[in-house]
C-alpha atoms as a printed R data frame, in Angstrom:
    type eleno elety resid chain resno       x      y       z
1   ATOM     1    CA   MET     A     1  -4.864 21.913 -24.394
2   ATOM     2    CA   GLY     A     2  -6.275 19.033 -22.357
3   ATOM     3    CA   ASN     A     3  -9.399 19.939 -20.404
4   ATOM     4    CA   THR     A     4  -9.025 23.714 -20.686
5   ATOM     5    CA   THR     A     5 -12.414 25.245 -21.397
6   ATOM     6    CA   ARG     A     6 -12.871 28.173 -23.769
7   ATOM     7    CA   ALA     A     7 -13.760 30.393 -20.801
8   ATOM     8    CA   GLU     A     8 -10.528 29.438 -19.017
9   ATOM     9    CA   GLN     A     9  -8.536 30.080 -22.194
10  ATOM    10    CA   ARG     A    10 -10.196 33.487 -22.646
11  ATOM    11    CA   GLU     A    11  -9.463 34.418 -19.040
12  ATOM    12    CA   ARG     A    12  -5.819 33.307 -19.445
13  ATOM    13    CA   THR     A    13  -5.509 35.478 -22.557
14  ATOM    14    CA   ARG     A    14  -7.093 38.448 -20.767
15  ATOM    15    CA   ARG     A    15  -4.743 38.004 -17.778
16  ATOM    16    CA   ALA     A    16  -1.718 37.748 -20.105
17  ATOM    17    CA   LEU     A    17  -2.721 40.992 -21.845
18  ATOM    18    CA   LEU     A    18  -3.299 42.811 -18.542
19  ATOM    19    CA   GLY     A    19   0.006 41.565 -17.121
20  ATOM    20    CA   ALA     A    20   2.032 42.508 -20.186
21  ATOM    21    CA   ALA     A    21   0.326 45.884 -20.560
22  ATOM    22    CA   ARG     A    22   0.776 46.718 -16.901
23  ATOM    23    CA   ALA     A    23   4.496 45.914 -16.961
24  ATOM    24    CA   LEU     A    24   5.031 47.964 -20.132
25  ATOM    25    CA   PHE     A    25   2.868 50.927 -19.052
26  ATOM    26    CA   ALA     A    26   4.681 51.003 -15.701
27  ATOM    27    CA   ALA     A    27   8.153 50.787 -17.236
28  ATOM    28    CA   GLU     A    28   7.748 53.038 -20.271
29  ATOM    29    CA   GLY     A    29   4.573 55.060 -19.777
30  ATOM    30    CA   TYR     A    30   1.367 54.843 -21.779
31  ATOM    31    CA   GLY     A    31   2.521 57.094 -24.615
32  ATOM    32    CA   ALA     A    32   5.660 55.090 -25.361
33  ATOM    33    CA   VAL     A    33   3.958 51.678 -25.592
34  ATOM    34    CA   GLY     A    34   2.412 50.346 -28.808
35  ATOM    35    CA   LEU     A    35  -0.149 47.574 -29.179
36  ATOM    36    CA   ALA     A    36   2.336 45.472 -31.170
37  ATOM    37    CA   GLU     A    37   4.689 45.537 -28.170
38  ATOM    38    CA   ILE     A    38   1.884 44.491 -25.799
39  ATOM    39    CA   VAL     A    39   0.648 41.556 -27.895
40  ATOM    40    CA   LYS     A    40   4.220 40.369 -28.410
41  ATOM    41    CA   ALA     A    41   4.925 40.478 -24.644
42  ATOM    42    CA   ALA     A    42   1.607 38.729 -23.906
43  ATOM    43    CA   GLU     A    43   2.302 36.156 -26.650
44  ATOM    44    CA   VAL     A    44  -1.143 36.636 -28.185
45  ATOM    45    CA   THR     A    45  -2.444 37.990 -31.501
46  ATOM    46    CA   LYS     A    46  -3.770 41.482 -32.124
47  ATOM    47    CA   GLY     A    47  -7.117 39.804 -32.818
48  ATOM    48    CA   ALA     A    48  -7.084 38.334 -29.314
49  ATOM    49    CA   LEU     A    49  -6.434 41.792 -27.872
50  ATOM    50    CA   TYR     A    50  -9.382 43.265 -29.798
51  ATOM    51    CA   HIS     A    51 -11.582 40.374 -28.657
52  ATOM    52    CA   HIS     A    52 -11.096 41.572 -25.059
53  ATOM    53    CA   PHE     A    53 -10.477 45.317 -25.375
54  ATOM    54    CA   ASP     A    54 -11.558 48.122 -27.733
55  ATOM    55    CA   GLY     A    55  -7.976 49.331 -28.022
56  ATOM    56    CA   LYS     A    56  -5.038 50.666 -26.054
57  ATOM    57    CA   ALA     A    57  -7.045 53.160 -23.960
58  ATOM    58    CA   ASP     A    58  -9.572 50.463 -23.001
59  ATOM    59    CA   LEU     A    59  -6.740 48.115 -22.025
60  ATOM    60    CA   PHE     A    60  -5.149 50.903 -19.980
61  ATOM    61    CA   ARG     A    61  -8.496 51.539 -18.240
62  ATOM    62    CA   ALA     A    62  -8.606 47.865 -17.190
63  ATOM    63    CA   VAL     A    63  -4.993 48.024 -15.937
64  ATOM    64    CA   LEU     A    64  -5.768 51.207 -13.980
65  ATOM    65    CA   ALA     A    65  -8.852 49.600 -12.406
66  ATOM    66    CA   GLU     A    66  -6.685 46.650 -11.335
67  ATOM    67    CA   VAL     A    67  -4.034 48.952  -9.832
68  ATOM    68    CA   GLN     A    68  -6.660 51.022  -7.999
69  ATOM    69    CA   ASP     A    69  -8.206 47.827  -6.669
70  ATOM    70    CA   GLU     A    70  -4.815 46.639  -5.359
71  ATOM    71    CA   VAL     A    71  -4.168 49.971  -3.660
72  ATOM    72    CA   GLY     A    72  -7.676 49.812  -2.180
73  ATOM    73    CA   GLN     A    73  -6.965 46.340  -0.828
74  ATOM    74    CA   ARG     A    74  -3.684 47.527   0.739
75  ATOM    75    CA   VAL     A    75  -5.486 50.461   2.366
76  ATOM    76    CA   SER     A    76  -8.302 48.196   3.632
77  ATOM    77    CA   SER     A    77  -5.827 45.661   5.030
78  ATOM    78    CA   ALA     A    78  -3.936 48.382   6.889
79  ATOM    79    CA   ALA     A    79  -7.185 49.785   8.289
80  ATOM    80    CA   ASP     A    80  -8.637 46.368   9.168
81  ATOM    81    CA   ALA     A    81  -5.515 45.516  11.176
82  ATOM    82    CA   ARG     A    82  -6.636 48.180  13.704
83  ATOM    83    CA   GLU     A    83  -9.537 47.975  16.159
84  ATOM    84    CA   ASP     A    84 -10.076 51.674  16.813
85  ATOM    85    CA   PRO     A    85 -12.010 53.540  14.057
86  ATOM    86    CA   TRP     A    86  -9.703 56.580  14.300
87  ATOM    87    CA   GLU     A    87  -6.621 54.373  13.931
88  ATOM    88    CA   GLN     A    88  -8.314 52.628  10.999
89  ATOM    89    CA   LEU     A    89  -8.655 55.982   9.204
90  ATOM    90    CA   THR     A    90  -5.094 57.094   9.906
91  ATOM    91    CA   ALA     A    91  -3.571 53.691   9.047
92  ATOM    92    CA   GLY     A    92  -5.545 53.588   5.792
93  ATOM    93    CA   CYS     A    93  -4.494 57.105   4.783
94  ATOM    94    CA   GLN     A    94  -0.845 56.406   5.623
95  ATOM    95    CA   GLU     A    95  -0.939 53.166   3.623
96  ATOM    96    CA   PHE     A    96  -2.367 55.030   0.618
97  ATOM    97    CA   ILE     A    97   0.598 57.446   0.693
98  ATOM    98    CA   THR     A    98   3.034 54.540   1.050
99  ATOM    99    CA   ALA     A    99   1.409 52.439  -1.708
100 ATOM   100    CA   ALA     A   100   1.341 55.424  -4.035
101 ATOM   101    CA   THR     A   101   5.131 55.838  -3.729
102 ATOM   102    CA   ASP     A   102   5.564 52.569  -5.644
103 ATOM   103    CA   PRO     A   103   6.839 53.885  -9.026
104 ATOM   104    CA   ASP     A   104   4.660 51.478 -11.063
105 ATOM   105    CA   ILE     A   105   1.533 52.472  -9.168
106 ATOM   106    CA   GLN     A   106   2.392 56.176  -9.416
107 ATOM   107    CA   ARG     A   107   2.933 56.115 -13.143
108 ATOM   108    CA   ILE     A   108  -0.258 54.204 -13.944
109 ATOM   109    CA   MET     A   109  -2.602 55.586 -11.283
110 ATOM   110    CA   LEU     A   110  -1.492 59.184 -10.782
111 ATOM   111    CA   ILE     A   111   0.501 60.303 -13.820
112 ATOM   112    CA   ASP     A   112  -0.893 58.490 -16.876
113 ATOM   113    CA   GLY     A   113  -4.378 57.846 -15.453
114 ATOM   114    CA   PRO     A   114  -5.656 61.444 -15.584
115 ATOM   115    CA   ALA     A   115  -3.702 62.181 -18.789
116 ATOM   116    CA   VAL     A   116  -4.983 59.159 -20.731
117 ATOM   117    CA   LEU     A   117  -8.592 58.997 -19.537
118 ATOM   118    CA   GLY     A   118  -9.174 62.683 -18.904
119 ATOM   119    CA   TRP     A   119  -9.700 64.279 -15.544
120 ATOM   120    CA   ASN     A   120 -13.443 63.500 -15.234
121 ATOM   121    CA   GLU     A   121 -13.234 59.795 -15.999
122 ATOM   122    CA   TRP     A   122 -10.136 59.406 -13.828
123 ATOM   123    CA   ARG     A   123 -11.878 61.217 -10.958
124 ATOM   124    CA   GLY     A   124 -14.914 58.984 -11.390
125 ATOM   125    CA   MET     A   125 -12.751 55.861 -11.080
126 ATOM   126    CA   ASP     A   126 -10.906 57.329  -8.082
127 ATOM   127    CA   GLU     A   127 -14.237 58.237  -6.491
128 ATOM   128    CA   ALA     A   128 -15.548 54.702  -6.974
129 ATOM   129    CA   SER     A   129 -12.455 53.192  -5.368
130 ATOM   130    CA   SER     A   130 -10.490 54.939  -2.617
131 ATOM   131    CA   ALA     A   131 -12.457 58.182  -2.247
132 ATOM   132    CA   HIS     A   132 -15.649 56.233  -1.517
133 ATOM   133    CA   HIS     A   133 -14.013 54.335   1.376
134 ATOM   134    CA   LEU     A   134 -12.495 57.538   2.755
135 ATOM   135    CA   ALA     A   135 -15.924 59.207   2.822
136 ATOM   136    CA   GLU     A   136 -17.417 56.181   4.603
137 ATOM   137    CA   ALA     A   137 -14.682 56.228   7.255
138 ATOM   138    CA   LEU     A   138 -15.075 59.974   7.805
139 ATOM   139    CA   THR     A   139 -18.879 59.664   8.058
140 ATOM   140    CA   ASP     A   140 -18.472 56.979  10.722
141 ATOM   141    CA   LEU     A   141 -16.038 59.158  12.720
142 ATOM   142    CA   VAL     A   142 -18.360 62.181  12.532
143 ATOM   143    CA   GLU     A   143 -21.254 60.022  13.763
144 ATOM   144    CA   ARG     A   144 -19.097 58.764  16.661
145 ATOM   145    CA   GLY     A   145 -18.151 62.332  17.581
146 ATOM   146    CA   VAL     A   146 -14.438 61.695  16.941
147 ATOM   147    CA   ILE     A   147 -14.510 64.381  14.220
148 ATOM   148    CA   ALA     A   148 -16.652 67.504  14.691
149 ATOM   149    CA   ARG     A   149 -20.038 67.515  12.914
150 ATOM   150    CA   GLN     A   150 -19.590 68.841   9.381
151 ATOM   151    CA   PRO     A   151 -20.440 67.949   5.798
152 ATOM   152    CA   VAL     A   152 -18.246 64.962   4.901
153 ATOM   153    CA   ALA     A   153 -18.066 65.405   1.095
154 ATOM   154    CA   PRO     A   154 -15.826 68.514   1.093
155 ATOM   155    CA   LEU     A   155 -13.600 67.017   3.776
156 ATOM   156    CA   ALA     A   156 -13.225 63.733   1.860
157 ATOM   157    CA   HIS     A   157 -12.361 65.607  -1.356
158 ATOM   158    CA   LEU     A   158  -9.816 67.824   0.417
159 ATOM   159    CA   LEU     A   159  -8.077 64.855   2.042
160 ATOM   160    CA   SER     A   160  -8.189 62.752  -1.131
161 ATOM   161    CA   GLY     A   161  -6.760 65.621  -3.181
162 ATOM   162    CA   ALA     A   162  -4.053 66.288  -0.629
163 ATOM   163    CA   MET     A   163  -3.007 62.630  -0.556
164 ATOM   164    CA   ASN     A   164  -2.994 62.318  -4.369
165 ATOM   165    CA   GLU     A   165  -0.945 65.517  -4.657
166 ATOM   166    CA   ALA     A   166   1.499 64.350  -1.968
167 ATOM   167    CA   ALA     A   167   1.958 61.040  -3.807
168 ATOM   168    CA   LEU     A   168   2.683 62.888  -7.072
169 ATOM   169    CA   TRP     A   169   5.143 65.162  -5.302
170 ATOM   170    CA   LEU     A   170   6.884 62.149  -3.764
171 ATOM   171    CA   ALA     A   171   7.178 60.645  -7.262
172 ATOM   172    CA   SER     A   172   9.196 63.606  -8.485
173 ATOM   173    CA   SER     A   173  11.117 64.617  -5.346
174 ATOM   174    CA   GLY     A   174  12.471 61.205  -4.431
175 ATOM   175    CA   GLY     A   175  14.525 62.309  -1.406
176 ATOM   176    CA   PRO     A   176  15.210 59.566   1.177
177 ATOM   177    CA   GLY     A   177  13.412 61.270   4.079
178 ATOM   178    CA   GLU     A   178  10.506 62.583   2.016
179 ATOM   179    CA   LEU     A   179   8.097 59.695   2.695
180 ATOM   180    CA   ALA     A   180   8.609 59.909   6.475
181 ATOM   181    CA   ASP     A   181   8.200 63.699   6.380
182 ATOM   182    CA   THR     A   182   5.044 63.403   4.270
183 ATOM   183    CA   ARG     A   183   3.572 60.778   6.595
184 ATOM   184    CA   ALA     A   184   4.316 63.051   9.564
185 ATOM   185    CA   ALA     A   185   2.638 66.013   7.837
186 ATOM   186    CA   LEU     A   186  -0.403 63.843   7.036
187 ATOM   187    CA   SER     A   187  -0.606 62.800  10.703
188 ATOM   188    CA   GLY     A   188  -0.671 66.469  11.693
189 ATOM   189    CA   ILE     A   189  -3.482 67.242   9.248
190 ATOM   190    CA   LEU     A   190  -5.538 64.251  10.393
191 ATOM   191    CA   ASP     A   191  -4.935 64.925  14.096
192 ATOM   192    CA   ALA     A   192  -6.244 68.473  13.639
193 ATOM   193    CA   LEU     A   193  -9.635 66.967  12.662
194 ATOM   194    CA   ARG     A   194 -10.101 65.181  15.992
195 ATOM   195    CA   THR     A   195 -12.397 66.687  18.572
196 ATOM   196    CA   ARG     A   196 -10.543 67.253  21.798
């Protein structure tokens, strides 16, 4: 063990559990994965799992939060690479659609997430992550006059719902041109919001 502290060891165990669970949930889906399989893949005991998580659903919740955080970081990076606030919004929205076409992300975030946690809890987590940033960006654009004055909450929910639905559709359709077509359709929807 050397100089490894208990805190470092605990964090290593937690990371191993999250990594193993994420890989298994992504590959097989939440319903098909048992705790025995997760602890075996993480090379830890069931006791270690229960030290960190209340059970499979709690572990899944932590994996989902991690996935949502990664998607949020991808969206932020795409937006931050632009100077213009309008381009930041459109780049962020397009990156969300692109990130959500990753099969692992889709399965955990969009398919199993609402099914495992229930719609309300899943929505709450979505709201706290990507939907919150979308509302902030829209508020800024309304204040700048780039988007016509209007209540931002309904607009943010409509766009968020449309993007989540498009990502789910892309997961099942899988045609080669579908992502490009979806991105083009999203551009049209966003462009219609701009004041002329």
